[in-house]
Amino acid sequence: MTNGSDNSDHPAKPTYVWGGLSWLVLSVAAICLLLDQATKIWFVHGFDLAANGPVRVLPVLDFVLVWNRGISYGLFQQDSDLGRWLLAGFTIAATIALWIWSTRVDLKLPALALALIIGGAIGNGVDRIVYGAVVDFVHFHVGTFSWYVFNLADVWIVAGVIGLLYDSFANGPN
């Protein structure tokens, strides 16, 4: 028989609010959000990319200002306030779902991957709420081939998805 303070037979049950690696997820997501917002604020307000751009950095890389009123790759462009707020609401719902998922992971790789996605989603969500569109500014191109224009939040999201995919193959079905 055990007393009420001995929980060694029953591991702590994760909650929807906080898990074993939530400190990592929160820290990484916050850093990603701060870096993303700092670069966007600098390009929009500090450097004034709208007036001073485009800026050629390398033969294959320019900084240009693009206001993305849709989602990735410019899909689902929304010119109305309703569309803007629906996308913002979807971002909030997706971020909550990703956070809940992150409270239940017990490996650092998926926790880090989810943190990157959360940080990127919040970064783009802040833009959508503040500006009505996402600030994109990095443009890769080679010859006549032009890659889409993106930002650091997009990099975080893609890196997070790659991390989750790697984890799903490397560690078996999750």
mmCIF file of C-alpha atoms in Angstrom:
data_model
loop_
_atom_site.group_PDB
_atom_site.id
_atom_site.type_symbol
_atom_site.label_atom_id
_atom_site.label_comp_id
_atom_site.label_asym_id
_atom_site.label_seq_id
_atom_site.Cartn_x
_atom_site.Cartn_y
_atom_site.Cartn_z
ATOM 1 C CA MET A 1 0.000 0.000 0.000
ATOM 2 C CA THR A 2 1.303 3.471 -0.811
ATOM 3 C CA ASN A 3 0.597 6.774 0.781
ATOM 4 C CA GLY A 4 -0.902 9.658 -1.191
ATOM 5 C CA SER A 5 2.443 11.314 -1.869
ATOM 6 C CA ASP A 6 4.067 8.393 -3.716
ATOM 7 C CA ASN A 7 3.396 8.676 -7.455
ATOM 8 C CA SER A 8 6.163 6.337 -8.616
ATOM 9 C CA ASP A 9 3.679 3.718 -9.874
ATOM 10 C CA HIS A 10 1.699 6.266 -11.890
ATOM 11 C CA PRO A 11 3.584 8.645 -14.147
ATOM 12 C CA ALA A 12 2.362 12.221 -14.202
ATOM 13 C CA LYS A 13 -0.495 12.639 -16.600
ATOM 14 C CA PRO A 14 0.205 15.373 -19.171
ATOM 15 C CA THR A 15 -2.201 18.252 -19.299
ATOM 16 C CA TYR A 16 -3.384 20.357 -22.197
ATOM 17 C CA VAL A 17 -1.554 23.349 -20.743
ATOM 18 C CA TRP A 18 1.954 22.222 -19.762
ATOM 19 C CA GLY A 19 4.113 19.187 -20.419
ATOM 20 C CA GLY A 20 7.608 17.978 -19.683
ATOM 21 C CA LEU A 21 9.218 19.877 -22.584
ATOM 22 C CA SER A 22 6.913 22.908 -22.586
ATOM 23 C CA TRP A 23 9.740 25.110 -21.287
ATOM 24 C CA LEU A 24 11.728 24.252 -24.433
ATOM 25 C CA VAL A 25 8.772 24.805 -26.739
ATOM 26 C CA LEU A 26 7.907 28.137 -25.131
ATOM 27 C CA SER A 27 11.519 29.378 -25.155
ATOM 28 C CA VAL A 28 12.231 28.432 -28.768
ATOM 29 C CA ALA A 29 8.860 29.714 -30.007
ATOM 30 C CA ALA A 30 9.448 33.043 -28.223
ATOM 31 C CA ILE A 31 12.939 33.415 -29.722
ATOM 32 C CA CYS A 32 11.601 32.595 -33.198
ATOM 33 C CA LEU A 33 8.779 35.098 -32.779
ATOM 34 C CA LEU A 34 11.143 37.849 -31.602
ATOM 35 C CA LEU A 35 13.631 37.295 -34.448
ATOM 36 C CA ASP A 36 10.833 37.194 -37.022
ATOM 37 C CA GLN A 37 9.142 40.346 -35.755
ATOM 38 C CA ALA A 38 12.432 42.225 -35.324
ATOM 39 C CA THR A 39 13.423 41.612 -38.961
ATOM 40 C CA LYS A 40 9.980 42.572 -40.226
ATOM 41 C CA ILE A 41 9.828 45.754 -38.143
ATOM 42 C CA TRP A 42 13.296 46.723 -39.314
ATOM 43 C CA PHE A 43 12.562 46.113 -43.002
ATOM 44 C CA VAL A 44 9.165 47.854 -42.904
ATOM 45 C CA HIS A 45 9.855 50.762 -40.540
ATOM 46 C CA GLY A 46 13.623 51.032 -39.982
ATOM 47 C CA PHE A 47 15.038 50.482 -43.464
ATOM 48 C CA ASP A 48 11.732 51.383 -45.170
ATOM 49 C CA LEU A 49 12.005 48.632 -47.750
ATOM 50 C CA ALA A 50 8.907 49.952 -49.540
ATOM 51 C CA ALA A 51 10.745 53.184 -50.425
ATOM 52 C CA ASN A 52 14.338 51.876 -50.585
ATOM 53 C CA GLY A 53 13.883 48.447 -52.157
ATOM 54 C CA PRO A 54 14.336 46.130 -53.839
ATOM 55 C CA VAL A 55 17.860 45.497 -52.582
ATOM 56 C CA ARG A 56 20.150 43.072 -54.385
ATOM 57 C CA VAL A 57 22.118 41.097 -51.775
ATOM 58 C CA LEU A 58 23.506 38.339 -53.993
ATOM 59 C CA PRO A 59 22.976 37.475 -57.661
ATOM 60 C CA VAL A 60 20.310 35.006 -56.461
ATOM 61 C CA LEU A 61 18.939 36.910 -53.440
ATOM 62 C CA ASP A 62 17.023 40.177 -53.143
ATOM 63 C CA PHE A 63 15.158 41.889 -50.342
ATOM 64 C CA VAL A 64 11.780 43.076 -51.609
ATOM 65 C CA LEU A 65 8.610 44.016 -49.776
ATOM 66 C CA VAL A 66 5.567 41.878 -50.501
ATOM 67 C CA TRP A 67 2.312 41.996 -48.544
ATOM 68 C CA ASN A 68 0.909 38.458 -48.561
ATOM 69 C CA ARG A 69 -2.830 38.488 -47.871
ATOM 70 C CA GLY A 70 -3.076 34.732 -48.279
ATOM 71 C CA ILE A 71 -1.255 31.727 -46.898
ATOM 72 C CA SER A 72 1.851 29.888 -48.100
ATOM 73 C CA TYR A 73 2.814 30.463 -51.716
ATOM 74 C CA GLY A 74 0.191 33.229 -51.905
ATOM 75 C CA LEU A 75 -2.694 30.750 -51.886
ATOM 76 C CA PHE A 76 -6.173 31.817 -50.750
ATOM 77 C CA GLN A 77 -5.610 35.556 -51.104
ATOM 78 C CA GLN A 78 -8.021 37.488 -48.881
ATOM 79 C CA ASP A 79 -8.800 41.096 -49.728
ATOM 80 C CA SER A 80 -11.677 41.454 -47.273
ATOM 81 C CA ASP A 81 -11.605 42.008 -43.527
ATOM 82 C CA LEU A 82 -13.655 38.833 -43.090
ATOM 83 C CA GLY A 83 -11.021 36.762 -44.896
ATOM 84 C CA ARG A 84 -8.239 38.425 -42.905
ATOM 85 C CA TRP A 85 -9.912 37.610 -39.579
ATOM 86 C CA LEU A 86 -10.809 34.077 -40.664
ATOM 87 C CA LEU A 87 -7.148 33.423 -41.452
ATOM 88 C CA ALA A 88 -6.146 35.011 -38.127
ATOM 89 C CA GLY A 89 -8.674 32.816 -36.323
ATOM 90 C CA PHE A 90 -7.374 29.725 -38.109
ATOM 91 C CA THR A 91 -3.839 30.680 -37.031
ATOM 92 C CA ILE A 92 -4.956 30.948 -33.407
ATOM 93 C CA ALA A 93 -6.774 27.600 -33.538
ATOM 94 C CA ALA A 94 -3.815 25.869 -35.222
ATOM 95 C CA THR A 95 -1.389 27.347 -32.684
ATOM 96 C CA ILE A 96 -3.509 26.100 -29.778
ATOM 97 C CA ALA A 97 -3.682 22.627 -31.339
ATOM 98 C CA LEU A 98 0.087 22.580 -31.878
ATOM 99 C CA TRP A 99 0.683 23.702 -28.289
ATOM 100 C CA ILE A 100 -1.550 20.904 -26.952
ATOM 101 C CA TRP A 101 0.349 18.441 -29.121
ATOM 102 C CA SER A 102 3.646 19.811 -27.779
ATOM 103 C CA THR A 103 2.570 19.207 -24.165
ATOM 104 C CA ARG A 104 2.355 15.505 -24.938
ATOM 105 C CA VAL A 105 5.706 14.923 -26.651
ATOM 106 C CA ASP A 106 8.581 13.482 -24.681
ATOM 107 C CA LEU A 107 11.403 13.784 -27.228
ATOM 108 C CA LYS A 108 13.346 16.974 -27.912
ATOM 109 C CA LEU A 109 13.247 16.813 -31.724
ATOM 110 C CA PRO A 110 9.450 16.900 -32.105
ATOM 111 C CA ALA A 111 9.257 19.462 -29.281
ATOM 112 C CA LEU A 112 11.747 21.675 -31.109
ATOM 113 C CA ALA A 113 9.951 21.158 -34.430
ATOM 114 C CA LEU A 114 6.601 22.100 -32.908
ATOM 115 C CA ALA A 115 8.222 25.146 -31.260
ATOM 116 C CA LEU A 116 9.505 26.341 -34.643
ATOM 117 C CA ILE A 117 6.072 25.940 -36.225
ATOM 118 C CA ILE A 118 4.357 27.690 -33.297
ATOM 119 C CA GLY A 119 6.826 30.593 -33.357
ATOM 120 C CA GLY A 120 6.430 30.989 -37.111
ATOM 121 C CA ALA A 121 2.651 30.745 -37.006
ATOM 122 C CA ILE A 122 2.408 33.377 -34.281
ATOM 123 C CA GLY A 123 4.843 35.632 -36.165
ATOM 124 C CA ASN A 124 2.755 35.546 -39.325
ATOM 125 C CA GLY A 125 -0.434 35.813 -37.260
ATOM 126 C CA VAL A 126 0.826 39.006 -35.595
ATOM 127 C CA ASP A 127 1.456 40.487 -39.057
ATOM 128 C CA ARG A 128 -2.023 39.575 -40.200
ATOM 129 C CA ILE A 129 -3.572 41.267 -37.168
ATOM 130 C CA VAL A 130 -1.311 44.357 -37.139
ATOM 131 C CA TYR A 131 -0.889 45.002 -40.886
ATOM 132 C CA GLY A 132 -3.752 43.056 -42.431
ATOM 133 C CA ALA A 133 -1.210 40.980 -44.375
ATOM 134 C CA VAL A 134 1.981 39.022 -43.776
ATOM 135 C CA VAL A 135 5.270 40.856 -44.381
ATOM 136 C CA ASP A 136 7.426 38.864 -46.804
ATOM 137 C CA PHE A 137 10.829 40.165 -47.885
ATOM 138 C CA VAL A 138 13.311 37.423 -48.913
ATOM 139 C CA HIS A 139 13.307 36.616 -52.631
ATOM 140 C CA PHE A 140 15.444 33.805 -54.103
ATOM 141 C CA HIS A 141 15.780 33.596 -57.876
ATOM 142 C CA VAL A 142 18.044 31.897 -60.387
ATOM 143 C CA GLY A 143 17.974 33.175 -63.947
ATOM 144 C CA THR A 144 14.322 33.370 -64.942
ATOM 145 C CA PHE A 145 13.263 31.014 -62.139
ATOM 146 C CA SER A 146 11.797 32.932 -59.245
ATOM 147 C CA TRP A 147 11.124 31.315 -55.884
ATOM 148 C CA TYR A 148 8.351 32.817 -53.828
ATOM 149 C CA VAL A 149 9.014 35.688 -51.404
ATOM 150 C CA PHE A 150 9.105 34.632 -47.750
ATOM 151 C CA ASN A 151 10.146 35.674 -44.234
ATOM 152 C CA LEU A 152 11.801 34.120 -41.177
ATOM 153 C CA ALA A 153 8.465 32.816 -39.855
ATOM 154 C CA ASP A 154 8.106 30.810 -43.058
ATOM 155 C CA VAL A 155 11.624 29.418 -42.563
ATOM 156 C CA TRP A 156 10.735 28.363 -39.006
ATOM 157 C CA ILE A 157 7.534 26.666 -40.174
ATOM 158 C CA VAL A 158 9.266 24.761 -42.995
ATOM 159 C CA ALA A 159 12.141 23.718 -40.691
ATOM 160 C CA GLY A 160 9.597 22.538 -38.097
ATOM 161 C CA VAL A 161 7.676 20.483 -40.639
ATOM 162 C CA ILE A 162 10.929 18.924 -41.856
ATOM 163 C CA GLY A 163 11.806 18.098 -38.240
ATOM 164 C CA LEU A 164 8.438 16.426 -37.676
ATOM 165 C CA LEU A 165 8.770 14.450 -40.900
ATOM 166 C CA TYR A 166 12.283 13.343 -39.981
ATOM 167 C CA ASP A 167 11.107 12.325 -36.522
ATOM 168 C CA SER A 168 8.204 10.344 -37.954
ATOM 169 C CA PHE A 169 10.555 8.311 -40.144
ATOM 170 C CA ALA A 170 13.544 8.058 -37.782
ATOM 171 C CA ASN A 171 11.625 7.128 -34.642
ATOM 172 C CA GLY A 172 8.889 5.016 -36.190
ATOM 173 C CA PRO A 173 5.181 5.732 -36.092
ATOM 174 C CA ASN A 174 4.237 8.268 -33.423
#
